[in-house]
């Protein structure tokens, strides 16, 4: 038997569940509430401000990260996993630009993240990323876009989405209060509420 | 044979290069921009093998962009030059890039401009004036005669115009157009010499 990295950790249960993925989703559910709202010409990503320990420098807490010119990412879940994943995405964006001489669409970025998260549910010796991401940005034609990915590797486009703690109640709130074609200020206000 | 040369003042740097692309006895185009803008405050003038020039400069630009996303700021000119040198030197004994470079940039932190001369073997040296290719034979003396400490940007442009005149008068290869890029605290400007 070879070294040790070929045994799968994420395997099916008898009733068709991938428990590792579901546990990862549980980890996400415990993370800071993160919301994204897409308006007519803008996308707003907002993260709940957690109380920081007295001696910790609050400026070093980065929960909304720039991934490329015009694409930002906010996440809920394991900070370290996010750091690793964002690093991969940043490299991929620059690689895309080098090869294609054009900026990647938000859809491409979301698809890449989803693909990467899925790979880690498929390979031996690794566990899934314990984060869900909200990716907001602009495509070349100036249309704003908002995508969400989760540990299972699925990605969806949203008009307004919430992840992390209390995601369900925030999502319900959005369903009631979301209005099509909101202007920049409206989008911002809704996200902050 | 590409001509590139440049001059560096206290808080400005100008790099100039010819715009011809030659193949055997033909001039394929007269408007090739051989000075690549790496980021807001840095430019690199490259001379040498066409593909290597394009590939290397683009790769450097994308890697520097990645570094900027990862760290949150543009690296300074010295770091940029050293990074580029390391890439050239590593490739040297595998698949060498046949490009000679002049790297010019402005450091926001201390408000000074710097210029570096780098050849295809990875020789790197900070300079106040320099040239690559056959142009050097003609232009180094002109630069030497016209350079003085704390010269103004206008004097620098005039010096480069004298270099262009020298090349047009004495160099056997016809190079009708020259492009110059200037880096100051306001970023990069382009001009025809």
CSV table of N, CA, C and O in Angstrom, one decimal, chain A residues 66-69 87 90-91 94 97-98 101, chain B residues 54-55 58-59 61-62 65-66 69-71:
chain,number,residue,atom,x,y,z
A,66,UNK,N,-10.1,41.2,-1.9
A,66,UNK,CA,-10.1,41.4,-3.4
A,66,UNK,C,-9.4,40.2,-4.0
A,66,UNK,O,-8.3,39.9,-3.7
A,67,UNK,N,-10.1,39.7,-5.0
A,67,UNK,CA,-9.5,38.6,-5.7
A,67,UNK,C,-9.0,38.9,-7.1
A,67,UNK,O,-8.0,38.3,-7.6
A,68,UNK,N,-9.5,40.0,-7.7
A,68,UNK,CA,-9.1,40.5,-9.0
A,68,UNK,C,-9.7,41.9,-9.1
A,68,UNK,O,-10.5,42.3,-8.3
A,69,UNK,N,-9.2,42.6,-10.1
A,69,UNK,CA,-9.8,43.9,-10.4
A,69,UNK,C,-11.3,43.7,-10.7
A,69,UNK,O,-11.7,43.2,-11.7
A,87,UNK,N,-6.1,32.4,-2.1
A,87,UNK,CA,-4.8,32.4,-2.8
A,87,UNK,C,-4.8,31.7,-4.1
A,87,UNK,O,-4.3,32.2,-5.1
A,90,UNK,N,-6.7,33.8,-6.7
A,90,UNK,CA,-5.9,35.0,-7.1
A,90,UNK,C,-5.0,34.5,-8.2
A,90,UNK,O,-4.8,35.2,-9.3
A,91,UNK,N,-4.3,33.4,-8.0
A,91,UNK,CA,-3.4,32.9,-9.0
A,91,UNK,C,-4.1,32.6,-10.3
A,91,UNK,O,-3.7,32.9,-11.4
A,94,UNK,N,-5.0,35.7,-12.3
A,94,UNK,CA,-3.9,36.2,-13.1
A,94,UNK,C,-3.5,35.3,-14.2
A,94,UNK,O,-3.1,35.8,-15.3
A,97,UNK,N,-5.8,35.9,-17.0
A,97,UNK,CA,-5.5,37.2,-17.7
A,97,UNK,C,-4.2,37.0,-18.6
A,97,UNK,O,-4.1,37.6,-19.7
A,98,UNK,N,-3.3,36.2,-18.1
A,98,UNK,CA,-2.0,36.0,-18.9
A,98,UNK,C,-2.3,35.3,-20.2
A,98,UNK,O,-1.8,35.6,-21.2
A,101,UNK,N,-5.7,37.3,-22.1
A,101,UNK,CA,-5.6,38.8,-22.3
A,101,UNK,C,-6.9,39.5,-22.0
A,101,UNK,O,-7.2,40.4,-22.7
B,54,UNK,N,7.8,39.5,-25.2
B,54,UNK,CA,6.4,39.5,-24.9
B,54,UNK,C,6.0,38.6,-23.8
B,54,UNK,O,5.4,39.0,-22.8
B,55,UNK,N,6.5,37.4,-23.8
B,55,UNK,CA,6.2,36.4,-22.8
B,55,UNK,C,6.7,36.8,-21.5
B,55,UNK,O,6.0,36.7,-20.5
B,58,UNK,N,5.0,40.0,-20.0
B,58,UNK,CA,3.6,39.7,-19.5
B,58,UNK,C,3.6,38.8,-18.3
B,58,UNK,O,2.8,39.1,-17.3
B,59,UNK,N,4.5,37.8,-18.2
B,59,UNK,CA,4.6,37.0,-17.1
B,59,UNK,C,4.9,37.8,-15.8
B,59,UNK,O,4.4,37.6,-14.7
B,61,UNK,N,4.5,41.0,-15.3
B,61,UNK,CA,3.4,41.9,-15.0
B,61,UNK,C,2.3,41.2,-14.2
B,61,UNK,O,1.8,41.6,-13.2
B,62,UNK,N,2.0,39.9,-14.6
B,62,UNK,CA,0.9,39.2,-14.0
B,62,UNK,C,1.4,38.7,-12.6
B,62,UNK,O,0.6,38.7,-11.6
B,65,UNK,N,1.2,41.6,-10.3
B,65,UNK,CA,-0.2,41.9,-9.9
B,65,UNK,C,-0.7,40.9,-8.8
B,65,UNK,O,-1.3,41.3,-7.9
B,66,UNK,N,-0.3,39.7,-9.0
B,66,UNK,CA,-0.6,38.7,-8.0
B,66,UNK,C,0.0,39.0,-6.6
B,66,UNK,O,-0.7,39.0,-5.6
B,69,UNK,N,-2.1,41.7,-5.0
B,69,UNK,CA,-3.3,41.2,-4.4
B,69,UNK,C,-3.0,40.5,-3.1
B,69,UNK,O,-3.8,40.6,-2.1
B,70,UNK,N,-1.9,39.8,-3.1
B,70,UNK,CA,-1.6,39.0,-1.9
B,70,UNK,C,-1.2,39.9,-0.7
B,70,UNK,O,-1.5,39.7,0.4
B,71,UNK,N,-0.4,40.9,-1.0
B,71,UNK,CA,0.2,41.7,0.1
B,71,UNK,C,-0.6,43.0,0.3
B,71,UNK,O,-0.6,43.5,1.4
